[in-house]
GROMACS .gro file of C-alpha atoms in nm:
model
  205
    1ALA     CA    1   7.003  -3.438  14.948
    2ASP     CA    2   6.815  -3.430  15.255
    3GLN     CA    3   6.486  -3.336  15.069
    4LEU     CA    4   6.529  -3.702  14.878
    5GLU     CA    5   6.644  -3.910  15.212
    6PRO     CA    6   6.271  -3.948  15.344
    7ALA     CA    7   6.155  -4.043  14.979
    8ARG     CA    8   6.426  -4.313  14.964
    9ILE     CA    9   6.359  -4.447  15.321
   10LEU     CA   10   5.973  -4.474  15.238
   11GLY     CA   11   6.043  -4.619  14.925
   12LEU     CA   12   6.269  -4.908  15.082
   13ILE     CA   13   6.018  -4.952  15.360
   14ALA     CA   14   5.727  -4.971  15.079
   15ASN     CA   15   5.918  -5.278  14.932
   16VAL     CA   16   5.903  -5.496  15.277
   17PRO     CA   17   5.691  -5.797  15.219
   18GLY     CA   18   5.387  -5.814  15.438
   19LEU     CA   19   5.434  -5.444  15.569
   20SER     CA   20   5.161  -5.170  15.571
   21ILE     CA   21   5.217  -4.818  15.711
   22VAL     CA   22   4.942  -4.570  15.725
   23VAL     CA   23   5.050  -4.200  15.674
   24THR     CA   24   4.815  -3.908  15.791
   25SER     CA   25   4.898  -3.589  15.618
   26ARG     CA   26   4.688  -3.227  15.535
   27GLU     CA   27   4.954  -3.165  15.253
   28SER     CA   28   5.019  -3.389  14.943
   29LEU     CA   29   5.309  -3.613  14.999
   30VAL     CA   30   5.587  -3.648  14.681
   31GLY     CA   31   5.793  -3.957  14.601
   32LEU     CA   32   5.554  -4.214  14.741
   33ALA     CA   33   5.563  -4.435  14.418
   34GLY     CA   34   5.346  -4.735  14.457
   35TRP     CA   35   5.168  -4.630  14.756
   36GLU     CA   36   4.749  -4.596  14.763
   37LYS     CA   37   4.581  -4.285  14.893
   38VAL     CA   38   4.300  -4.348  15.146
   39ASP     CA   39   4.098  -4.029  15.123
   40ASP     CA   40   3.882  -4.132  15.396
   41LEU     CA   41   3.808  -4.407  15.628
   42PRO     CA   42   3.509  -4.585  15.627
   43PRO     CA   43   3.225  -4.596  15.866
   44LEU     CA   44   3.258  -4.904  16.105
   45PRO     CA   45   3.009  -5.199  16.050
   46VAL     CA   46   2.752  -5.222  16.300
   47ASP     CA   47   2.905  -5.514  16.468
   48GLU     CA   48   3.253  -5.355  16.487
   49ALA     CA   49   3.121  -5.058  16.601
   50ARG     CA   50   2.900  -5.261  16.905
   51ALA     CA   51   3.253  -5.440  16.992
   52LEU     CA   52   3.457  -5.104  17.006
   53PHE     CA   53   3.190  -4.953  17.216
   54CYS     CA   54   3.155  -5.257  17.461
   55SER     CA   55   3.526  -5.315  17.479
   56ILE     CA   56   3.549  -4.958  17.644
   57ALA     CA   57   3.206  -4.931  17.820
   58THR     CA   58   3.250  -5.272  17.981
   59ALA     CA   59   2.912  -5.228  18.181
   60ILE     CA   60   2.725  -5.211  17.881
   61ARG     CA   61   2.588  -5.534  17.739
   62PRO     CA   62   2.608  -5.587  17.370
   63ASP     CA   63   2.242  -5.642  17.367
   64ASP     CA   64   2.132  -5.318  17.587
   65PRO     CA   65   1.830  -5.210  17.376
   66GLY     CA   66   1.987  -4.850  17.383
   67LEU     CA   67   2.302  -4.948  17.205
   68GLU     CA   68   2.190  -5.016  16.873
   69PRO     CA   69   2.030  -4.664  16.813
   70LEU     CA   70   2.306  -4.508  16.931
   71LEU     CA   71   2.558  -4.679  16.689
   72ILE     CA   72   2.326  -4.620  16.417
   73ALA     CA   73   2.325  -4.245  16.514
   74MET     CA   74   2.729  -4.254  16.524
   75ASP     CA   75   2.728  -4.388  16.202
   76GLY     CA   76   3.019  -4.599  16.270
   77HIS     CA   77   3.253  -4.287  16.316
   78ALA     CA   78   3.504  -4.457  16.554
   79LEU     CA   79   3.633  -4.140  16.735
   80SER     CA   80   3.276  -4.023  16.810
   81LEU     CA   81   3.202  -4.364  16.943
   82THR     CA   82   3.500  -4.417  17.166
   83ILE     CA   83   3.445  -4.078  17.324
   84LEU     CA   84   3.101  -4.159  17.406
   85ALA     CA   85   3.196  -4.485  17.532
   86SER     CA   86   3.430  -4.354  17.767
   87ARG     CA   87   3.148  -4.109  17.879
   88VAL     CA   88   2.925  -4.381  18.024
   89ASP     CA   89   2.909  -4.321  18.367
   90SER     CA   90   2.690  -4.488  18.647
   91ASP     CA   91   2.441  -4.199  18.635
   92LEU     CA   92   2.379  -4.194  18.253
   93SER     CA   93   2.251  -4.453  18.071
   94LEU     CA   94   2.264  -4.530  17.685
   95MET     CA   95   1.901  -4.375  17.582
   96PRO     CA   96   1.935  -4.040  17.792
   97MET     CA   97   2.283  -4.034  17.637
   98LEU     CA   98   2.167  -4.032  17.331
   99GLU     CA   99   1.917  -3.804  17.332
  100ARG     CA  100   2.177  -3.555  17.516
  101TRP     CA  101   2.411  -3.594  17.210
  102ARG     CA  102   2.119  -3.540  16.929
  103ARG     CA  103   2.027  -3.222  17.140
  104GLU     CA  104   2.396  -3.112  17.112
  105ARG     CA  105   2.448  -3.197  16.755
  106ALA     CA  106   2.123  -3.007  16.664
  107ARG     CA  107   2.255  -2.686  16.865
  108LEU     CA  108   2.584  -2.720  16.672
  109LEU     CA  109   2.392  -2.725  16.336
  110THR     CA  110   2.208  -2.425  16.402
  111LEU     CA  111   2.554  -2.243  16.428
  112PRO     CA  112   2.627  -1.997  16.122
  113GLY     CA  113   2.828  -2.187  15.849
  114ALA     CA  114   2.754  -2.536  16.045
  115VAL     CA  115   2.782  -2.834  15.795
  116GLU     CA  116   2.667  -3.186  15.915
  117ASP     CA  117   3.003  -3.399  15.879
  118ARG     CA  118   3.204  -3.616  16.121
  119LEU     CA  119   3.351  -3.335  16.326
  120THR     CA  120   2.999  -3.225  16.406
  121SER     CA  121   2.956  -3.565  16.583
  122VAL     CA  122   3.303  -3.536  16.761
  123ARG     CA  123   3.206  -3.194  16.882
  124ALA     CA  124   2.892  -3.298  17.000
  125SER     CA  125   3.051  -3.600  17.187
  126LEU     CA  126   3.295  -3.366  17.311
  127ARG     CA  127   3.027  -3.163  17.471
  128LEU     CA  128   2.886  -3.440  17.638
  129SER     CA  129   3.247  -3.525  17.789
  130LEU     CA  130   3.234  -3.222  17.929
  131THR     CA  131   2.975  -3.299  18.150
  132SER     CA  132   3.103  -3.622  18.276
  133THR     CA  133   3.121  -3.692  18.676
  134HIS     CA  134   3.458  -3.744  18.619
  135MET     CA  135   3.558  -3.395  18.456
  136THR     CA  136   3.706  -3.124  18.651
  137GLY     CA  137   3.807  -2.754  18.646
  138LEU     CA  138   4.171  -2.828  18.611
  139ALA     CA  139   4.106  -3.101  18.330
  140LYS     CA  140   3.902  -2.857  18.132
  141ARG     CA  141   4.198  -2.617  18.172
  142LEU     CA  142   4.426  -2.891  18.034
  143LEU     CA  143   4.193  -2.976  17.743
  144ALA     CA  144   4.177  -2.614  17.647
  145ILE     CA  145   4.558  -2.564  17.655
  146LEU     CA  146   4.596  -2.862  17.471
  147GLY     CA  147   4.384  -2.716  17.207
  148PHE     CA  148   4.604  -2.458  17.114
  149LEU     CA  149   4.924  -2.697  17.119
  150PRO     CA  150   4.955  -2.900  16.790
  151SER     CA  151   5.274  -3.060  16.946
  152GLY     CA  152   5.099  -3.106  17.283
  153LEU     CA  153   5.257  -3.100  17.614
  154PRO     CA  154   5.574  -3.251  17.718
  155ALA     CA  155   5.592  -3.495  18.015
  156GLY     CA  156   5.515  -3.325  18.336
  157GLY     CA  157   5.168  -3.202  18.185
  158LEU     CA  158   5.018  -2.866  18.362
  159LYS     CA  159   5.234  -2.866  18.651
  160ALA     CA  160   5.574  -2.858  18.432
  161PHE     CA  161   5.389  -2.599  18.177
  162LEU     CA  162   5.243  -2.377  18.405
  163GLY     CA  163   5.435  -2.438  18.731
  164ARG     CA  164   5.587  -2.099  18.769
  165GLU     CA  165   5.297  -1.893  18.681
  166ASP     CA  166   5.039  -2.100  18.895
  167LEU     CA  167   5.225  -2.184  19.243
  168ARG     CA  168   4.922  -2.329  19.381
  169LEU     CA  169   4.916  -2.597  19.070
  170SER     CA  170   5.067  -2.907  19.283
  171ARG     CA  171   5.191  -3.230  19.074
  172ASP     CA  172   4.901  -3.445  19.186
  173LYS     CA  173   4.637  -3.219  19.093
  174SER     CA  174   4.853  -3.221  18.727
  175ASP     CA  175   4.852  -3.592  18.736
  176THR     CA  176   4.509  -3.608  18.837
  177ALA     CA  177   4.372  -3.368  18.545
  178ASN     CA  178   4.602  -3.598  18.346
  179GLU     CA  179   4.397  -3.928  18.416
  180VAL     CA  180   4.069  -3.754  18.396
  181LEU     CA  181   4.133  -3.695  18.025
  182ARG     CA  182   4.271  -4.045  17.982
  183ARG     CA  183   3.994  -4.225  18.146
  184LEU     CA  184   3.771  -3.998  17.874
  185ARG     CA  185   3.964  -4.121  17.591
  186LEU     CA  186   4.028  -3.753  17.509
  187VAL     CA  187   4.388  -3.810  17.534
  188MET     CA  188   4.581  -4.140  17.499
  189PRO     CA  189   4.885  -4.262  17.683
  190ARG     CA  190   5.208  -4.199  17.508
  191LEU     CA  191   5.533  -4.393  17.574
  192ASP     CA  192   5.730  -4.074  17.650
  193GLY     CA  193   5.457  -3.940  17.916
  194SER     CA  194   5.382  -3.646  17.675
  195LEU     CA  195   5.032  -3.509  17.618
  196ARG     CA  196   4.860  -3.456  17.284
  197LEU     CA  197   4.532  -3.432  17.111
  198ILE     CA  198   4.472  -3.604  16.806
  199ASN     CA  199   4.390  -3.325  16.536
  200PRO     CA  200   4.036  -3.382  16.448
  201LEU     CA  201   3.969  -3.364  16.825
  202ARG     CA  202   4.189  -3.071  16.880
  203GLU     CA  203   3.996  -2.865  16.625
  204CYS     CA  204   3.711  -2.939  16.805
  205VAL     CA  205   3.836  -2.798  17.143
   0.00000   0.00000   0.00000
């Protein structure tokens, strides 16, 4: 009976007029009659990609000559665009950032077994994030730990997780590391204060 309960609840929700739900799963879901399977999200059109980028990198003008080549190189991949838009620092303009992204991507594609897909784009974008002027050693440590934890960290971050093992780790340092990853859009704020990487990004980390 317990196994049938989720399917019954999902069936009831599916019949609510005007309500749509998106569910991501690595495994096949049974008992979802009347649902539509979406194998992959399509790339964002250029105008939507530009709007997304400029809503995050607010110092970048929509008509910046370096923006459209970057958007084309990202192929409308929202996660890569979000990471790069958050990476824009005062010391890094778009064209140099695009060239660095292309170099990182080219290096990744030379690795054994490498294939060109969206994760390659995310990996290249992540490598640029690690060179941000905002990135600190403790933030990199937090990012590495989150890469091993599918469920993430509960509220309290590194201090709650490593406080007994690392007595030098203060609450302020832990909170600062959290804020760095949020500023770079590598983690998103959660209502319960917990920290977790979305799966594609965690795999890249």
